[in-house]
Amino acid sequence: CMTAYFTSNRGDISSQGPALYRTTRSGESWTAPVPVVWSKKGIGEPSLTSDGRKLFFIAIVDDPNGGITTDIFYIEFEGAPQ
């Protein structure tokens, strides 16, 4: 319960779109949020596995027919759990 993941469109990354950020509690405050993964279209609903090694999320992506759709993706952390 010392790490939080959240979605924001802070505009401080090169994709100019929303990103999933990570922040860690340090004493009585939280560290500056760090972008973990980002998208030009849309991203959200971060969910961490119980061992802290995989972060699942939903992203809006182009479909083969020229439209858009959503899909589920994940990133895997190496080393100590996040």
PDB file of N, CA and C in Angstrom:
ATOM      1  N   CYS A   1       0.813  -1.197   0.000  1.00  0.00           N
ATOM      2  CA  CYS A   1       0.000   0.000   0.000  1.00  0.00           C
ATOM      3  C   CYS A   1       0.856   1.260   0.000  1.00  0.00           C
ATOM      4  N   MET A   2       2.078   1.139  -0.497  1.00  0.00           N
ATOM      5  CA  MET A   2       2.968   2.301  -0.535  1.00  0.00           C
ATOM      6  C   MET A   2       3.183   2.813  -1.953  1.00  0.00           C
ATOM      7  N   THR A   3       2.553   2.164  -2.951  1.00  0.00           N
ATOM      8  CA  THR A   3       2.683   2.573  -4.346  1.00  0.00           C
ATOM      9  C   THR A   3       1.300   2.717  -4.950  1.00  0.00           C
ATOM     10  N   ALA A   4       1.098   3.777  -5.736  1.00  0.00           N
ATOM     11  CA  ALA A   4      -0.179   4.004  -6.403  1.00  0.00           C
ATOM     12  C   ALA A   4       0.063   4.185  -7.897  1.00  0.00           C
ATOM     13  N   TYR A   5      -0.841   3.632  -8.694  1.00  0.00           N
ATOM     14  CA  TYR A   5      -0.844   3.815 -10.139  1.00  0.00           C
ATOM     15  C   TYR A   5      -2.119   4.559 -10.500  1.00  0.00           C
ATOM     16  N   PHE A   6      -2.020   5.520 -11.420  1.00  0.00           N
ATOM     17  CA  PHE A   6      -3.206   6.276 -11.809  1.00  0.00           C
ATOM     18  C   PHE A   6      -3.047   6.772 -13.246  1.00  0.00           C
ATOM     19  N   THR A   7      -4.167   7.135 -13.858  1.00  0.00           N
ATOM     20  CA  THR A   7      -4.178   7.665 -15.211  1.00  0.00           C
ATOM     21  C   THR A   7      -4.306   9.176 -15.161  1.00  0.00           C
ATOM     22  N   SER A   8      -3.532   9.859 -16.006  1.00  0.00           N
ATOM     23  CA  SER A   8      -3.614  11.313 -16.081  1.00  0.00           C
ATOM     24  C   SER A   8      -3.194  11.766 -17.472  1.00  0.00           C
ATOM     25  N   ASN A   9      -3.704  12.912 -17.864  1.00  0.00           N
ATOM     26  CA  ASN A   9      -3.285  13.548 -19.105  1.00  0.00           C
ATOM     27  C   ASN A   9      -2.562  14.837 -18.733  1.00  0.00           C
ATOM     28  N   ARG A  10      -1.433  14.690 -18.071  1.00  0.00           N
ATOM     29  CA  ARG A  10      -0.669  15.828 -17.572  1.00  0.00           C
ATOM     30  C   ARG A  10       0.050  16.596 -18.674  1.00  0.00           C
ATOM     31  N   GLY A  11       0.240  15.958 -19.846  1.00  0.00           N
ATOM     32  CA  GLY A  11       0.900  16.629 -20.957  1.00  0.00           C
ATOM     33  C   GLY A  11       2.396  16.776 -20.800  1.00  0.00           C
ATOM     34  N   ASP A  12       3.015  16.034 -19.886  1.00  0.00           N
ATOM     35  CA  ASP A  12       4.451  16.195 -19.669  1.00  0.00           C
ATOM     36  C   ASP A  12       5.290  15.084 -20.290  1.00  0.00           C
ATOM     37  N   ILE A  13       4.708  14.341 -21.227  1.00  0.00           N
ATOM     38  CA  ILE A  13       5.466  13.307 -21.927  1.00  0.00           C
ATOM     39  C   ILE A  13       5.303  13.501 -23.426  1.00  0.00           C
ATOM     40  N   SER A  14       6.185  12.891 -24.185  1.00  0.00           N
ATOM     41  CA  SER A  14       6.246  13.153 -25.622  1.00  0.00           C
ATOM     42  C   SER A  14       5.018  12.684 -26.397  1.00  0.00           C
ATOM     43  N   SER A  15       4.233  11.747 -25.879  1.00  0.00           N
ATOM     44  CA  SER A  15       3.086  11.234 -26.631  1.00  0.00           C
ATOM     45  C   SER A  15       1.947  12.247 -26.717  1.00  0.00           C
ATOM     46  N   GLN A  16       1.961  13.270 -25.852  1.00  0.00           N
ATOM     47  CA  GLN A  16       0.896  14.269 -25.798  1.00  0.00           C
ATOM     48  C   GLN A  16      -0.468  13.650 -25.505  1.00  0.00           C
ATOM     49  N   GLY A  17      -0.485  12.505 -24.907  1.00  0.00           N
ATOM     50  CA  GLY A  17      -1.731  11.842 -24.568  1.00  0.00           C
ATOM     51  C   GLY A  17      -1.714  11.373 -23.133  1.00  0.00           C
ATOM     52  N   PRO A  18      -2.714  10.603 -22.754  1.00  0.00           N
ATOM     53  CA  PRO A  18      -2.788  10.107 -21.377  1.00  0.00           C
ATOM     54  C   PRO A  18      -1.698   9.086 -21.078  1.00  0.00           C
ATOM     55  N   ALA A  19      -1.376   8.953 -19.810  1.00  0.00           N
ATOM     56  CA  ALA A  19      -0.351   8.010 -19.366  1.00  0.00           C
ATOM     57  C   ALA A  19      -0.772   7.370 -18.050  1.00  0.00           C
ATOM     58  N   LEU A  20      -0.197   6.204 -17.768  1.00  0.00           N
ATOM     59  CA  LEU A  20      -0.303   5.597 -16.443  1.00  0.00           C
ATOM     60  C   LEU A  20       0.934   6.034 -15.674  1.00  0.00           C
ATOM     61  N   TYR A  21       0.720   6.556 -14.485  1.00  0.00           N
ATOM     62  CA  TYR A  21       1.802   7.055 -13.650  1.00  0.00           C
ATOM     63  C   TYR A  21       1.933   6.203 -12.390  1.00  0.00           C
ATOM     64  N   ARG A  22       3.147   6.218 -11.833  1.00  0.00           N
ATOM     65  CA  ARG A  22       3.408   5.543 -10.555  1.00  0.00           C
ATOM     66  C   ARG A  22       3.952   6.579  -9.577  1.00  0.00           C
ATOM     67  N   THR A  23       3.471   6.516  -8.349  1.00  0.00           N
ATOM     68  CA  THR A  23       3.991   7.340  -7.269  1.00  0.00           C
ATOM     69  C   THR A  23       4.140   6.460  -6.035  1.00  0.00           C
ATOM     70  N   THR A  24       5.103   6.783  -5.202  1.00  0.00           N
ATOM     71  CA  THR A  24       5.392   5.972  -4.018  1.00  0.00           C
ATOM     72  C   THR A  24       5.328   6.846  -2.776  1.00  0.00           C
ATOM     73  N   ARG A  25       4.719   6.301  -1.746  1.00  0.00           N
ATOM     74  CA  ARG A  25       4.625   7.037  -0.480  1.00  0.00           C
ATOM     75  C   ARG A  25       5.983   7.028   0.197  1.00  0.00           C
ATOM     76  N   SER A  26       6.398   8.209   0.626  1.00  0.00           N
ATOM     77  CA  SER A  26       7.670   8.367   1.320  1.00  0.00           C
ATOM     78  C   SER A  26       7.411   9.192   2.576  1.00  0.00           C
ATOM     79  N   GLY A  27       7.296   8.517   3.694  1.00  0.00           N
ATOM     80  CA  GLY A  27       6.956   9.207   4.941  1.00  0.00           C
ATOM     81  C   GLY A  27       5.532   9.708   4.887  1.00  0.00           C
ATOM     82  N   GLU A  28       5.352  11.019   5.010  1.00  0.00           N
ATOM     83  CA  GLU A  28       4.024  11.620   5.003  1.00  0.00           C
ATOM     84  C   GLU A  28       3.613  12.159   3.629  1.00  0.00           C
ATOM     85  N   SER A  29       4.477  11.996   2.622  1.00  0.00           N
ATOM     86  CA  SER A  29       4.152  12.546   1.304  1.00  0.00           C
ATOM     87  C   SER A  29       4.367  11.489   0.218  1.00  0.00           C
ATOM     88  N   TRP A  30       4.024  11.870  -1.011  1.00  0.00           N
ATOM     89  CA  TRP A  30       4.168  10.991  -2.177  1.00  0.00           C
ATOM     90  C   TRP A  30       5.256  11.542  -3.084  1.00  0.00           C
ATOM     91  N   THR A  31       5.993  10.639  -3.739  1.00  0.00           N
ATOM     92  CA  THR A  31       7.027  11.065  -4.681  1.00  0.00           C
ATOM     93  C   THR A  31       6.376  11.671  -5.923  1.00  0.00           C
ATOM     94  N   ALA A  32       7.151  12.382  -6.705  1.00  0.00           N
ATOM     95  CA  ALA A  32       6.645  12.942  -7.965  1.00  0.00           C
ATOM     96  C   ALA A  32       6.212  11.793  -8.874  1.00  0.00           C
ATOM     97  N   PRO A  33       5.042  11.889  -9.504  1.00  0.00           N
ATOM     98  CA  PRO A  33       4.570  10.825 -10.386  1.00  0.00           C
ATOM     99  C   PRO A  33       5.512  10.614 -11.574  1.00  0.00           C
ATOM    100  N   VAL A  34       5.729   9.348 -11.911  1.00  0.00           N
ATOM    101  CA  VAL A  34       6.602   8.964 -13.020  1.00  0.00           C
ATOM    102  C   VAL A  34       5.759   8.209 -14.047  1.00  0.00           C
ATOM    103  N   PRO A  35       5.808   8.606 -15.340  1.00  0.00           N
ATOM    104  CA  PRO A  35       5.037   7.858 -16.349  1.00  0.00           C
ATOM    105  C   PRO A  35       5.603   6.456 -16.536  1.00  0.00           C
ATOM    106  N   VAL A  36       4.716   5.470 -16.571  1.00  0.00           N
ATOM    107  CA  VAL A  36       5.107   4.070 -16.739  1.00  0.00           C
ATOM    108  C   VAL A  36       4.824   3.605 -18.162  1.00  0.00           C
ATOM    109  N   VAL A  37       3.659   3.967 -18.689  1.00  0.00           N
ATOM    110  CA  VAL A  37       3.275   3.635 -20.061  1.00  0.00           C
ATOM    111  C   VAL A  37       2.307   4.709 -20.545  1.00  0.00           C
ATOM    112  N   TRP A  38       2.325   5.028 -21.841  1.00  0.00           N
ATOM    113  CA  TRP A  38       1.479   6.108 -22.344  1.00  0.00           C
ATOM    114  C   TRP A  38       0.914   5.764 -23.713  1.00  0.00           C
ATOM    115  N   SER A  39      -0.026   6.590 -24.160  1.00  0.00           N
ATOM    116  CA  SER A  39      -0.750   6.353 -25.404  1.00  0.00           C
ATOM    117  C   SER A  39      -1.136   7.678 -26.039  1.00  0.00           C
ATOM    118  N   LYS A  40      -1.272   7.706 -27.364  1.00  0.00           N
ATOM    119  CA  LYS A  40      -1.762   8.909 -28.043  1.00  0.00           C
ATOM    120  C   LYS A  40      -3.281   8.960 -28.029  1.00  0.00           C
ATOM    121  N   LYS A  41      -3.957   7.817 -27.838  1.00  0.00           N
ATOM    122  CA  LYS A  41      -5.417   7.759 -27.925  1.00  0.00           C
ATOM    123  C   LYS A  41      -6.087   7.663 -26.562  1.00  0.00           C
ATOM    124  N   GLY A  42      -5.754   6.663 -25.787  1.00  0.00           N
ATOM    125  CA  GLY A  42      -6.401   6.478 -24.500  1.00  0.00           C
ATOM    126  C   GLY A  42      -5.821   5.285 -23.770  1.00  0.00           C
ATOM    127  N   ILE A  43      -5.770   5.389 -22.464  1.00  0.00           N
ATOM    128  CA  ILE A  43      -5.190   4.337 -21.624  1.00  0.00           C
ATOM    129  C   ILE A  43      -5.774   4.475 -20.221  1.00  0.00           C
ATOM    130  N   GLY A  44      -5.929   3.372 -19.518  1.00  0.00           N
ATOM    131  CA  GLY A  44      -6.456   3.485 -18.161  1.00  0.00           C
ATOM    132  C   GLY A  44      -6.681   2.162 -17.482  1.00  0.00           C
ATOM    133  N   GLU A  45      -7.383   2.223 -16.383  1.00  0.00           N
ATOM    134  CA  GLU A  45      -7.770   1.073 -15.560  1.00  0.00           C
ATOM    135  C   GLU A  45      -6.572   0.222 -15.133  1.00  0.00           C
ATOM    136  N   PRO A  46      -5.536   0.822 -14.537  1.00  0.00           N
ATOM    137  CA  PRO A  46      -4.386   0.029 -14.114  1.00  0.00           C
ATOM    138  C   PRO A  46      -4.760  -0.957 -13.007  1.00  0.00           C
ATOM    139  N   SER A  47      -4.239  -2.162 -13.116  1.00  0.00           N
ATOM    140  CA  SER A  47      -4.487  -3.202 -12.120  1.00  0.00           C
ATOM    141  C   SER A  47      -3.214  -4.022 -11.946  1.00  0.00           C
ATOM    142  N   LEU A  48      -2.696  -4.042 -10.743  1.00  0.00           N
ATOM    143  CA  LEU A  48      -1.441  -4.718 -10.420  1.00  0.00           C
ATOM    144  C   LEU A  48      -1.723  -6.115  -9.882  1.00  0.00           C
ATOM    145  N   THR A  49      -0.943  -7.111 -10.311  1.00  0.00           N
ATOM    146  CA  THR A  49      -1.101  -8.464  -9.771  1.00  0.00           C
ATOM    147  C   THR A  49      -0.667  -8.473  -8.307  1.00  0.00           C
ATOM    148  N   SER A  50      -1.106  -9.469  -7.565  1.00  0.00           N
ATOM    149  CA  SER A  50      -0.841  -9.513  -6.127  1.00  0.00           C
ATOM    150  C   SER A  50       0.653  -9.606  -5.804  1.00  0.00           C
ATOM    151  N   ASP A  51       1.458 -10.152  -6.713  1.00  0.00           N
ATOM    152  CA  ASP A  51       2.898 -10.214  -6.463  1.00  0.00           C
ATOM    153  C   ASP A  51       3.627  -8.945  -6.905  1.00  0.00           C
ATOM    154  N   GLY A  52       2.899  -7.985  -7.497  1.00  0.00           N
ATOM    155  CA  GLY A  52       3.474  -6.714  -7.891  1.00  0.00           C
ATOM    156  C   GLY A  52       4.348  -6.758  -9.128  1.00  0.00           C
ATOM    157  N   ARG A  53       4.314  -7.851  -9.867  1.00  0.00           N
ATOM    158  CA  ARG A  53       5.215  -8.011 -11.012  1.00  0.00           C
ATOM    159  C   ARG A  53       4.600  -7.631 -12.361  1.00  0.00           C
ATOM    160  N   LYS A  54       3.269  -7.641 -12.473  1.00  0.00           N
ATOM    161  CA  LYS A  54       2.619  -7.304 -13.737  1.00  0.00           C
ATOM    162  C   LYS A  54       1.575  -6.226 -13.507  1.00  0.00           C
ATOM    163  N   LEU A  55       1.567  -5.241 -14.414  1.00  0.00           N
ATOM    164  CA  LEU A  55       0.583  -4.173 -14.380  1.00  0.00           C
ATOM    165  C   LEU A  55      -0.274  -4.295 -15.638  1.00  0.00           C
ATOM    166  N   PHE A  56      -1.530  -4.659 -15.459  1.00  0.00           N
ATOM    167  CA  PHE A  56      -2.470  -4.777 -16.575  1.00  0.00           C
ATOM    168  C   PHE A  56      -3.174  -3.441 -16.764  1.00  0.00           C
ATOM    169  N   PHE A  57      -3.546  -3.128 -18.019  1.00  0.00           N
ATOM    170  CA  PHE A  57      -4.247  -1.891 -18.310  1.00  0.00           C
ATOM    171  C   PHE A  57      -5.003  -2.037 -19.632  1.00  0.00           C
ATOM    172  N   ILE A  58      -5.926  -1.139 -19.853  1.00  0.00           N
ATOM    173  CA  ILE A  58      -6.701  -1.101 -21.093  1.00  0.00           C
ATOM    174  C   ILE A  58      -6.189   0.068 -21.924  1.00  0.00           C
ATOM    175  N   ALA A  59      -6.077  -0.163 -23.239  1.00  0.00           N
ATOM    176  CA  ALA A  59      -5.660   0.902 -24.150  1.00  0.00           C
ATOM    177  C   ALA A  59      -6.595   0.949 -25.349  1.00  0.00           C
ATOM    178  N   ILE A  60      -6.834   2.149 -25.851  1.00  0.00           N
ATOM    179  CA  ILE A  60      -7.580   2.328 -27.093  1.00  0.00           C
ATOM    180  C   ILE A  60      -6.576   2.222 -28.232  1.00  0.00           C
ATOM    181  N   VAL A  61      -6.878   1.348 -29.201  1.00  0.00           N
ATOM    182  CA  VAL A  61      -5.969   1.101 -30.323  1.00  0.00           C
ATOM    183  C   VAL A  61      -6.742   1.110 -31.636  1.00  0.00           C
ATOM    184  N   ASP A  62      -6.023   1.270 -32.740  1.00  0.00           N
ATOM    185  CA  ASP A  62      -6.638   1.179 -34.063  1.00  0.00           C
ATOM    186  C   ASP A  62      -6.991  -0.270 -34.363  1.00  0.00           C
ATOM    187  N   ASP A  63      -8.147  -0.499 -34.980  1.00  0.00           N
ATOM    188  CA  ASP A  63      -8.493  -1.854 -35.393  1.00  0.00           C
ATOM    189  C   ASP A  63      -8.166  -2.024 -36.888  1.00  0.00           C
ATOM    190  N   PRO A  64      -8.156  -3.256 -37.389  1.00  0.00           N
ATOM    191  CA  PRO A  64      -7.774  -3.488 -38.788  1.00  0.00           C
ATOM    192  C   PRO A  64      -8.707  -2.852 -39.807  1.00  0.00           C
ATOM    193  N   ASN A  65      -9.914  -2.475 -39.420  1.00  0.00           N
ATOM    194  CA  ASN A  65     -10.891  -1.892 -40.341  1.00  0.00           C
ATOM    195  C   ASN A  65     -10.869  -0.368 -40.361  1.00  0.00           C
ATOM    196  N   GLY A  66      -9.876   0.241 -39.753  1.00  0.00           N
ATOM    197  CA  GLY A  66      -9.771   1.697 -39.743  1.00  0.00           C
ATOM    198  C   GLY A  66     -10.501   2.368 -38.606  1.00  0.00           C
ATOM    199  N   GLY A  67     -11.098   1.602 -37.722  1.00  0.00           N
ATOM    200  CA  GLY A  67     -11.782   2.156 -36.555  1.00  0.00           C
ATOM    201  C   GLY A  67     -10.890   2.094 -35.335  1.00  0.00           C
ATOM    202  N   ILE A  68     -11.508   2.194 -34.183  1.00  0.00           N
ATOM    203  CA  ILE A  68     -10.776   2.045 -32.927  1.00  0.00           C
ATOM    204  C   ILE A  68     -11.457   1.006 -32.066  1.00  0.00           C
ATOM    205  N   THR A  69     -10.703   0.408 -31.177  1.00  0.00           N
ATOM    206  CA  THR A  69     -11.213  -0.593 -30.248  1.00  0.00           C
ATOM    207  C   THR A  69     -10.375  -0.531 -28.979  1.00  0.00           C
ATOM    208  N   THR A  70     -10.734  -1.300 -27.985  1.00  0.00           N
ATOM    209  CA  THR A  70      -9.924  -1.397 -26.772  1.00  0.00           C
ATOM    210  C   THR A  70      -9.339  -2.792 -26.679  1.00  0.00           C
ATOM    211  N   ASP A  71      -8.231  -2.897 -25.990  1.00  0.00           N
ATOM    212  CA  ASP A  71      -7.607  -4.184 -25.752  1.00  0.00           C
ATOM    213  C   ASP A  71      -6.915  -4.129 -24.399  1.00  0.00           C
ATOM    214  N   ILE A  72      -6.614  -5.305 -23.871  1.00  0.00           N
ATOM    215  CA  ILE A  72      -5.935  -5.408 -22.578  1.00  0.00           C
ATOM    216  C   ILE A  72      -4.462  -5.705 -22.829  1.00  0.00           C
ATOM    217  N   PHE A  73      -3.598  -4.966 -22.140  1.00  0.00           N
ATOM    218  CA  PHE A  73      -2.160  -5.135 -22.250  1.00  0.00           C
ATOM    219  C   PHE A  73      -1.577  -5.267 -20.843  1.00  0.00           C
ATOM    220  N   TYR A  74      -0.310  -5.653 -20.782  1.00  0.00           N
ATOM    221  CA  TYR A  74       0.372  -5.623 -19.494  1.00  0.00           C
ATOM    222  C   TYR A  74       1.848  -5.367 -19.705  1.00  0.00           C
ATOM    223  N   ILE A  75       2.472  -4.846 -18.660  1.00  0.00           N
ATOM    224  CA  ILE A  75       3.923  -4.731 -18.617  1.00  0.00           C
ATOM    225  C   ILE A  75       4.386  -5.538 -17.422  1.00  0.00           C
ATOM    226  N   GLU A  76       5.567  -6.098 -17.543  1.00  0.00           N
ATOM    227  CA  GLU A  76       6.121  -6.930 -16.481  1.00  0.00           C
ATOM    228  C   GLU A  76       7.352  -6.236 -15.907  1.00  0.00           C
ATOM    229  N   PHE A  77       7.389  -6.104 -14.597  1.00  0.00           N
ATOM    230  CA  PHE A  77       8.508  -5.471 -13.918  1.00  0.00           C
ATOM    231  C   PHE A  77       9.534  -6.523 -13.555  1.00  0.00           C
ATOM    232  N   GLU A  78      10.813  -6.191 -13.726  1.00  0.00           N
ATOM    233  CA  GLU A  78      11.894  -7.081 -13.310  1.00  0.00           C
ATOM    234  C   GLU A  78      12.369  -6.685 -11.923  1.00  0.00           C
ATOM    235  N   GLY A  79      12.967  -7.602 -11.233  1.00  0.00           N
ATOM    236  CA  GLY A  79      13.519  -7.289  -9.922  1.00  0.00           C
ATOM    237  C   GLY A  79      12.458  -7.234  -8.841  1.00  0.00           C
ATOM    238  N   ALA A  80      12.657  -6.337  -7.902  1.00  0.00           N
ATOM    239  CA  ALA A  80      11.754  -6.218  -6.751  1.00  0.00           C
ATOM    240  C   ALA A  80      10.371  -5.767  -7.207  1.00  0.00           C
ATOM    241  N   PRO A  81       9.347  -6.261  -6.545  1.00  0.00           N
ATOM    242  CA  PRO A  81       7.973  -5.829  -6.875  1.00  0.00           C
ATOM    243  C   PRO A  81       7.842  -4.313  -6.777  1.00  0.00           C
ATOM    244  N   GLN A  82       6.999  -3.756  -7.656  1.00  0.00           N
ATOM    245  CA  GLN A  82       6.757  -2.317  -7.689  1.00  0.00           C
ATOM    246  C   GLN A  82       5.622  -2.013  -6.740  1.00  0.00           C
TER     247      GLN A  82
END
